[in-house]
Amino acid sequence: MNKLTVATLAIALSAAGCSDMSATQRGTATGAGVGAGVGAILGATTGGGGGGRAAGGAAIGGALGAVIGNVWSTRMENQKRAMQQATQGTGVEVSQTADNRLKLEIPSDISFDTGRADIKPNLRPILDRFSATLAENTATVITIIGHTDNTGSDAINDPLSLQRAIHTRDYLSARGVSPSRFSVSGRGSHEPLAANDTAANRARNRRVEIFVAEPQAQAPQPQPPQQRY
């Protein structure tokens, strides 16, 4: 069998096998399948060992994928429902991503004024409720990404989008969420949801995205047998 075929087969099997699984099982299986594919590719491209190296790489990659995959646990589902209730009618979109992360997409009309990074009053109760749900599942990590439309230059938009993400993080941290759980970035106008050709589309592109992930826990490693003297 072609070396790279092992990678393709591993990923395909992981996807096909997910249909009858729970959300939590799908997250683990998908991570393992992708990891197996990556491992097989590494085994195939490092030379030597033929199919055995590719298969060995798949096994190693599968174990790695199971570690780095995200879990959609009962806690994550409860957090999603709580945030859907808290944001009903606000325009905030709450969803589960394909890689088992909770996503909050916060539009500009309730988050930030044009050209500013100060959190608007309408966003504060949403972030207050969000911080409470984060306290209920301390195993999660949070990624905050700021975006702008294409009005103005990158020299203005890139730091502005980052400042919006930072201010969101700082607001949540002030309500008891550990700063070590966050990563922040600003994408400026480089990842628009729509063409920046109308006022409505530019408003869609001015947004903050928050992702919450519960990483798959690493299984305990077997200990070598102790020598007896």
mmCIF file with all atom_site columns, C-alpha atoms in Angstrom, residues 92-214:
data_model
loop_
_atom_site.group_PDB
_atom_site.id
_atom_site.type_symbol
_atom_site.label_atom_id
_atom_site.label_alt_id
_atom_site.label_comp_id
_atom_site.label_asym_id
_atom_site.label_entity_id
_atom_site.label_seq_id
_atom_site.pdbx_PDB_ins_code
_atom_site.Cartn_x
_atom_site.Cartn_y
_atom_site.Cartn_z
_atom_site.occupancy
_atom_site.B_iso_or_equiv
_atom_site.pdbx_formal_charge
_atom_site.auth_seq_id
_atom_site.auth_comp_id
_atom_site.auth_asym_id
_atom_site.auth_atom_id
_atom_site.pdbx_PDB_model_num
ATOM 1   C CA . VAL A 1 92  ? -24.712 37.173 19.463 1.00 0.00 ? 92  VAL A CA 1
ATOM 2   C CA . GLU A 1 93  ? -24.365 33.830 17.685 1.00 0.00 ? 93  GLU A CA 1
ATOM 3   C CA . VAL A 1 94  ? -23.568 30.813 19.880 1.00 0.00 ? 94  VAL A CA 1
ATOM 4   C CA . SER A 1 95  ? -22.547 27.573 18.183 1.00 0.00 ? 95  SER A CA 1
ATOM 5   C CA . GLN A 1 96  ? -20.509 24.380 18.359 1.00 0.00 ? 96  GLN A CA 1
ATOM 6   C CA . THR A 1 97  ? -17.666 24.272 15.831 1.00 0.00 ? 97  THR A CA 1
ATOM 7   C CA . ALA A 1 98  ? -16.592 21.234 13.822 1.00 0.00 ? 98  ALA A CA 1
ATOM 8   C CA . ASP A 1 99  ? -13.588 20.758 16.115 1.00 0.00 ? 99  ASP A CA 1
ATOM 9   C CA . ASN A 1 100 ? -15.789 20.769 19.249 1.00 0.00 ? 100 ASN A CA 1
ATOM 10  C CA . ARG A 1 101 ? -15.243 24.318 20.426 1.00 0.00 ? 101 ARG A CA 1
ATOM 11  C CA . LEU A 1 102 ? -17.922 26.647 21.749 1.00 0.00 ? 102 LEU A CA 1
ATOM 12  C CA . LYS A 1 103 ? -18.006 29.791 19.623 1.00 0.00 ? 103 LYS A CA 1
ATOM 13  C CA . LEU A 1 104 ? -19.488 33.174 20.491 1.00 0.00 ? 104 LEU A CA 1
ATOM 14  C CA . GLU A 1 105 ? -19.608 35.629 17.610 1.00 0.00 ? 105 GLU A CA 1
ATOM 15  C CA . ILE A 1 106 ? -20.298 39.110 18.958 1.00 0.00 ? 106 ILE A CA 1
ATOM 16  C CA . PRO A 1 107 ? -21.381 41.767 16.429 1.00 0.00 ? 107 PRO A CA 1
ATOM 17  C CA . SER A 1 108 ? -20.177 45.334 16.472 1.00 0.00 ? 108 SER A CA 1
ATOM 18  C CA . ASP A 1 109 ? -23.499 46.923 17.423 1.00 0.00 ? 109 ASP A CA 1
ATOM 19  C CA . ILE A 1 110 ? -23.261 45.602 20.991 1.00 0.00 ? 110 ILE A CA 1
ATOM 20  C CA . SER A 1 111 ? -19.503 45.189 21.403 1.00 0.00 ? 111 SER A CA 1
ATOM 21  C CA . PHE A 1 112 ? -17.481 48.245 20.360 1.00 0.00 ? 112 PHE A CA 1
ATOM 22  C CA . ASP A 1 113 ? -18.043 51.660 18.872 1.00 0.00 ? 113 ASP A CA 1
ATOM 23  C CA . THR A 1 114 ? -16.386 52.395 15.530 1.00 0.00 ? 114 THR A CA 1
ATOM 24  C CA . GLY A 1 115 ? -12.680 53.048 15.957 1.00 0.00 ? 115 GLY A CA 1
ATOM 25  C CA . ARG A 1 116 ? -12.715 52.244 19.690 1.00 0.00 ? 116 ARG A CA 1
ATOM 26  C CA . ALA A 1 117 ? -11.793 49.286 21.911 1.00 0.00 ? 117 ALA A CA 1
ATOM 27  C CA . ASP A 1 118 ? -13.893 50.195 24.984 1.00 0.00 ? 118 ASP A CA 1
ATOM 28  C CA . ILE A 1 119 ? -16.516 47.577 25.791 1.00 0.00 ? 119 ILE A CA 1
ATOM 29  C CA . LYS A 1 120 ? -20.041 48.922 25.315 1.00 0.00 ? 120 LYS A CA 1
ATOM 30  C CA . PRO A 1 121 ? -22.569 48.657 28.181 1.00 0.00 ? 121 PRO A CA 1
ATOM 31  C CA . ASN A 1 122 ? -24.782 46.201 26.257 1.00 0.00 ? 122 ASN A CA 1
ATOM 32  C CA . LEU A 1 123 ? -21.950 43.658 26.133 1.00 0.00 ? 123 LEU A CA 1
ATOM 33  C CA . ARG A 1 124 ? -21.150 43.706 29.840 1.00 0.00 ? 124 ARG A CA 1
ATOM 34  C CA . PRO A 1 125 ? -24.052 41.537 31.111 1.00 0.00 ? 125 PRO A CA 1
ATOM 35  C CA . ILE A 1 126 ? -23.270 38.977 28.411 1.00 0.00 ? 126 ILE A CA 1
ATOM 36  C CA . LEU A 1 127 ? -19.627 38.811 29.480 1.00 0.00 ? 127 LEU A CA 1
ATOM 37  C CA . ASP A 1 128 ? -20.715 38.667 33.134 1.00 0.00 ? 128 ASP A CA 1
ATOM 38  C CA . ARG A 1 129 ? -22.787 35.552 32.419 1.00 0.00 ? 129 ARG A CA 1
ATOM 39  C CA . PHE A 1 130 ? -20.036 34.133 30.253 1.00 0.00 ? 130 PHE A CA 1
ATOM 40  C CA . SER A 1 131 ? -17.463 34.497 33.032 1.00 0.00 ? 131 SER A CA 1
ATOM 41  C CA . ALA A 1 132 ? -19.781 32.556 35.355 1.00 0.00 ? 132 ALA A CA 1
ATOM 42  C CA . THR A 1 133 ? -19.990 29.655 32.889 1.00 0.00 ? 133 THR A CA 1
ATOM 43  C CA . LEU A 1 134 ? -16.197 29.664 32.524 1.00 0.00 ? 134 LEU A CA 1
ATOM 44  C CA . ALA A 1 135 ? -15.872 29.324 36.301 1.00 0.00 ? 135 ALA A CA 1
ATOM 45  C CA . GLU A 1 136 ? -18.006 26.177 36.142 1.00 0.00 ? 136 GLU A CA 1
ATOM 46  C CA . ASN A 1 137 ? -15.513 24.410 33.854 1.00 0.00 ? 137 ASN A CA 1
ATOM 47  C CA . THR A 1 138 ? -11.948 25.390 34.680 1.00 0.00 ? 138 THR A CA 1
ATOM 48  C CA . ALA A 1 139 ? -10.531 22.740 32.319 1.00 0.00 ? 139 ALA A CA 1
ATOM 49  C CA . THR A 1 140 ? -11.307 24.931 29.319 1.00 0.00 ? 140 THR A CA 1
ATOM 50  C CA . VAL A 1 141 ? -9.076  27.373 27.446 1.00 0.00 ? 141 VAL A CA 1
ATOM 51  C CA . ILE A 1 142 ? -10.352 30.536 25.747 1.00 0.00 ? 142 ILE A CA 1
ATOM 52  C CA . THR A 1 143 ? -9.280  32.171 22.495 1.00 0.00 ? 143 THR A CA 1
ATOM 53  C CA . ILE A 1 144 ? -10.445 35.720 21.707 1.00 0.00 ? 144 ILE A CA 1
ATOM 54  C CA . ILE A 1 145 ? -10.031 37.153 18.204 1.00 0.00 ? 145 ILE A CA 1
ATOM 55  C CA . GLY A 1 146 ? -10.803 40.726 17.209 1.00 0.00 ? 146 GLY A CA 1
ATOM 56  C CA . HIS A 1 147 ? -11.771 41.794 13.673 1.00 0.00 ? 147 HIS A CA 1
ATOM 57  C CA . THR A 1 148 ? -12.412 45.067 11.849 1.00 0.00 ? 148 THR A CA 1
ATOM 58  C CA . ASP A 1 149 ? -13.790 46.076 8.471  1.00 0.00 ? 149 ASP A CA 1
ATOM 59  C CA . ASN A 1 150 ? -11.458 47.471 5.801  1.00 0.00 ? 150 ASN A CA 1
ATOM 60  C CA . THR A 1 151 ? -12.118 51.137 6.575  1.00 0.00 ? 151 THR A CA 1
ATOM 61  C CA . GLY A 1 152 ? -8.731  52.691 7.308  1.00 0.00 ? 152 GLY A CA 1
ATOM 62  C CA . SER A 1 153 ? -5.286  51.187 6.966  1.00 0.00 ? 153 SER A CA 1
ATOM 63  C CA . ASP A 1 154 ? -3.803  48.002 8.392  1.00 0.00 ? 154 ASP A CA 1
ATOM 64  C CA . ALA A 1 155 ? -1.637  50.202 10.600 1.00 0.00 ? 155 ALA A CA 1
ATOM 65  C CA . ILE A 1 156 ? -4.840  51.292 12.358 1.00 0.00 ? 156 ILE A CA 1
ATOM 66  C CA . ASN A 1 157 ? -7.018  48.188 12.075 1.00 0.00 ? 157 ASN A CA 1
ATOM 67  C CA . ASP A 1 158 ? -4.523  45.521 13.149 1.00 0.00 ? 158 ASP A CA 1
ATOM 68  C CA . PRO A 1 159 ? -3.735  47.029 16.582 1.00 0.00 ? 159 PRO A CA 1
ATOM 69  C CA . LEU A 1 160 ? -7.384  48.075 17.041 1.00 0.00 ? 160 LEU A CA 1
ATOM 70  C CA . SER A 1 161 ? -8.613  44.513 16.562 1.00 0.00 ? 161 SER A CA 1
ATOM 71  C CA . LEU A 1 162 ? -6.008  43.245 19.020 1.00 0.00 ? 162 LEU A CA 1
ATOM 72  C CA . GLN A 1 163 ? -6.965  45.863 21.596 1.00 0.00 ? 163 GLN A CA 1
ATOM 73  C CA . ARG A 1 164 ? -10.593 44.770 21.364 1.00 0.00 ? 164 ARG A CA 1
ATOM 74  C CA . ALA A 1 165 ? -9.577  41.184 22.092 1.00 0.00 ? 165 ALA A CA 1
ATOM 75  C CA . ILE A 1 166 ? -7.359  42.301 24.979 1.00 0.00 ? 166 ILE A CA 1
ATOM 76  C CA . HIS A 1 167 ? -10.086 44.446 26.547 1.00 0.00 ? 167 HIS A CA 1
ATOM 77  C CA . THR A 1 168 ? -12.498 41.500 26.345 1.00 0.00 ? 168 THR A CA 1
ATOM 78  C CA . ARG A 1 169 ? -9.949  39.264 28.055 1.00 0.00 ? 169 ARG A CA 1
ATOM 79  C CA . ASP A 1 170 ? -9.252  41.842 30.743 1.00 0.00 ? 170 ASP A CA 1
ATOM 80  C CA . TYR A 1 171 ? -12.952 42.247 31.466 1.00 0.00 ? 171 TYR A CA 1
ATOM 81  C CA . LEU A 1 172 ? -13.350 38.491 31.958 1.00 0.00 ? 172 LEU A CA 1
ATOM 82  C CA . SER A 1 173 ? -10.166 38.262 34.017 1.00 0.00 ? 173 SER A CA 1
ATOM 83  C CA . ALA A 1 174 ? -11.451 40.991 36.328 1.00 0.00 ? 174 ALA A CA 1
ATOM 84  C CA . ARG A 1 175 ? -14.398 38.696 37.039 1.00 0.00 ? 175 ARG A CA 1
ATOM 85  C CA . GLY A 1 176 ? -12.263 35.819 38.225 1.00 0.00 ? 176 GLY A CA 1
ATOM 86  C CA . VAL A 1 177 ? -11.223 33.967 35.067 1.00 0.00 ? 177 VAL A CA 1
ATOM 87  C CA . SER A 1 178 ? -7.504  33.180 35.212 1.00 0.00 ? 178 SER A CA 1
ATOM 88  C CA . PRO A 1 179 ? -5.474  35.128 32.604 1.00 0.00 ? 179 PRO A CA 1
ATOM 89  C CA . SER A 1 180 ? -3.447  31.966 31.946 1.00 0.00 ? 180 SER A CA 1
ATOM 90  C CA . ARG A 1 181 ? -6.490  30.402 30.263 1.00 0.00 ? 181 ARG A CA 1
ATOM 91  C CA . PHE A 1 182 ? -6.605  33.025 27.500 1.00 0.00 ? 182 PHE A CA 1
ATOM 92  C CA . SER A 1 183 ? -4.943  33.583 24.179 1.00 0.00 ? 183 SER A CA 1
ATOM 93  C CA . VAL A 1 184 ? -5.764  36.712 22.183 1.00 0.00 ? 184 VAL A CA 1
ATOM 94  C CA . SER A 1 185 ? -5.115  37.925 18.660 1.00 0.00 ? 185 SER A CA 1
ATOM 95  C CA . GLY A 1 186 ? -6.212  40.640 16.266 1.00 0.00 ? 186 GLY A CA 1
ATOM 96  C CA . ARG A 1 187 ? -6.881  39.879 12.606 1.00 0.00 ? 187 ARG A CA 1
ATOM 97  C CA . GLY A 1 188 ? -7.635  43.410 11.466 1.00 0.00 ? 188 GLY A CA 1
ATOM 98  C CA . SER A 1 189 ? -9.656  43.324 8.236  1.00 0.00 ? 189 SER A CA 1
ATOM 99  C CA . HIS A 1 190 ? -7.917  40.200 6.892  1.00 0.00 ? 190 HIS A CA 1
ATOM 100 C CA . GLU A 1 191 ? -10.700 37.658 7.635  1.00 0.00 ? 191 GLU A CA 1
ATOM 101 C CA . PRO A 1 192 ? -13.989 39.271 6.559  1.00 0.00 ? 192 PRO A CA 1
ATOM 102 C CA . LEU A 1 193 ? -17.292 37.411 6.749  1.00 0.00 ? 193 LEU A CA 1
ATOM 103 C CA . ALA A 1 194 ? -18.631 39.403 3.798  1.00 0.00 ? 194 ALA A CA 1
ATOM 104 C CA . ALA A 1 195 ? -17.384 41.765 1.122  1.00 0.00 ? 195 ALA A CA 1
ATOM 105 C CA . ASN A 1 196 ? -16.743 45.242 2.530  1.00 0.00 ? 196 ASN A CA 1
ATOM 106 C CA . ASP A 1 197 ? -19.012 46.801 -0.098 1.00 0.00 ? 197 ASP A CA 1
ATOM 107 C CA . THR A 1 198 ? -21.971 47.964 1.989  1.00 0.00 ? 198 THR A CA 1
ATOM 108 C CA . ALA A 1 199 ? -22.473 49.438 5.435  1.00 0.00 ? 199 ALA A CA 1
ATOM 109 C CA . ALA A 1 200 ? -24.300 46.279 6.534  1.00 0.00 ? 200 ALA A CA 1
ATOM 110 C CA . ASN A 1 201 ? -21.466 44.031 5.393  1.00 0.00 ? 201 ASN A CA 1
ATOM 111 C CA . ARG A 1 202 ? -18.843 46.195 7.038  1.00 0.00 ? 202 ARG A CA 1
ATOM 112 C CA . ALA A 1 203 ? -20.833 45.959 10.281 1.00 0.00 ? 203 ALA A CA 1
ATOM 113 C CA . ARG A 1 204 ? -20.776 42.143 9.993  1.00 0.00 ? 204 ARG A CA 1
ATOM 114 C CA . ASN A 1 205 ? -17.014 42.186 9.645  1.00 0.00 ? 205 ASN A CA 1
ATOM 115 C CA . ARG A 1 206 ? -16.499 44.323 12.757 1.00 0.00 ? 206 ARG A CA 1
ATOM 116 C CA . ARG A 1 207 ? -16.795 41.645 15.414 1.00 0.00 ? 207 ARG A CA 1
ATOM 117 C CA . VAL A 1 208 ? -15.178 39.721 18.242 1.00 0.00 ? 208 VAL A CA 1
ATOM 118 C CA . GLU A 1 209 ? -15.048 35.921 18.218 1.00 0.00 ? 209 GLU A CA 1
ATOM 119 C CA . ILE A 1 210 ? -14.596 33.925 21.425 1.00 0.00 ? 210 ILE A CA 1
ATOM 120 C CA . PHE A 1 211 ? -13.760 30.217 21.317 1.00 0.00 ? 211 PHE A CA 1
ATOM 121 C CA . VAL A 1 212 ? -13.866 27.879 24.314 1.00 0.00 ? 212 VAL A CA 1
ATOM 122 C CA . ALA A 1 213 ? -12.202 24.465 24.117 1.00 0.00 ? 213 ALA A CA 1
ATOM 123 C CA . GLU A 1 214 ? -11.970 21.599 26.569 1.00 0.00 ? 214 GLU A CA 1
#
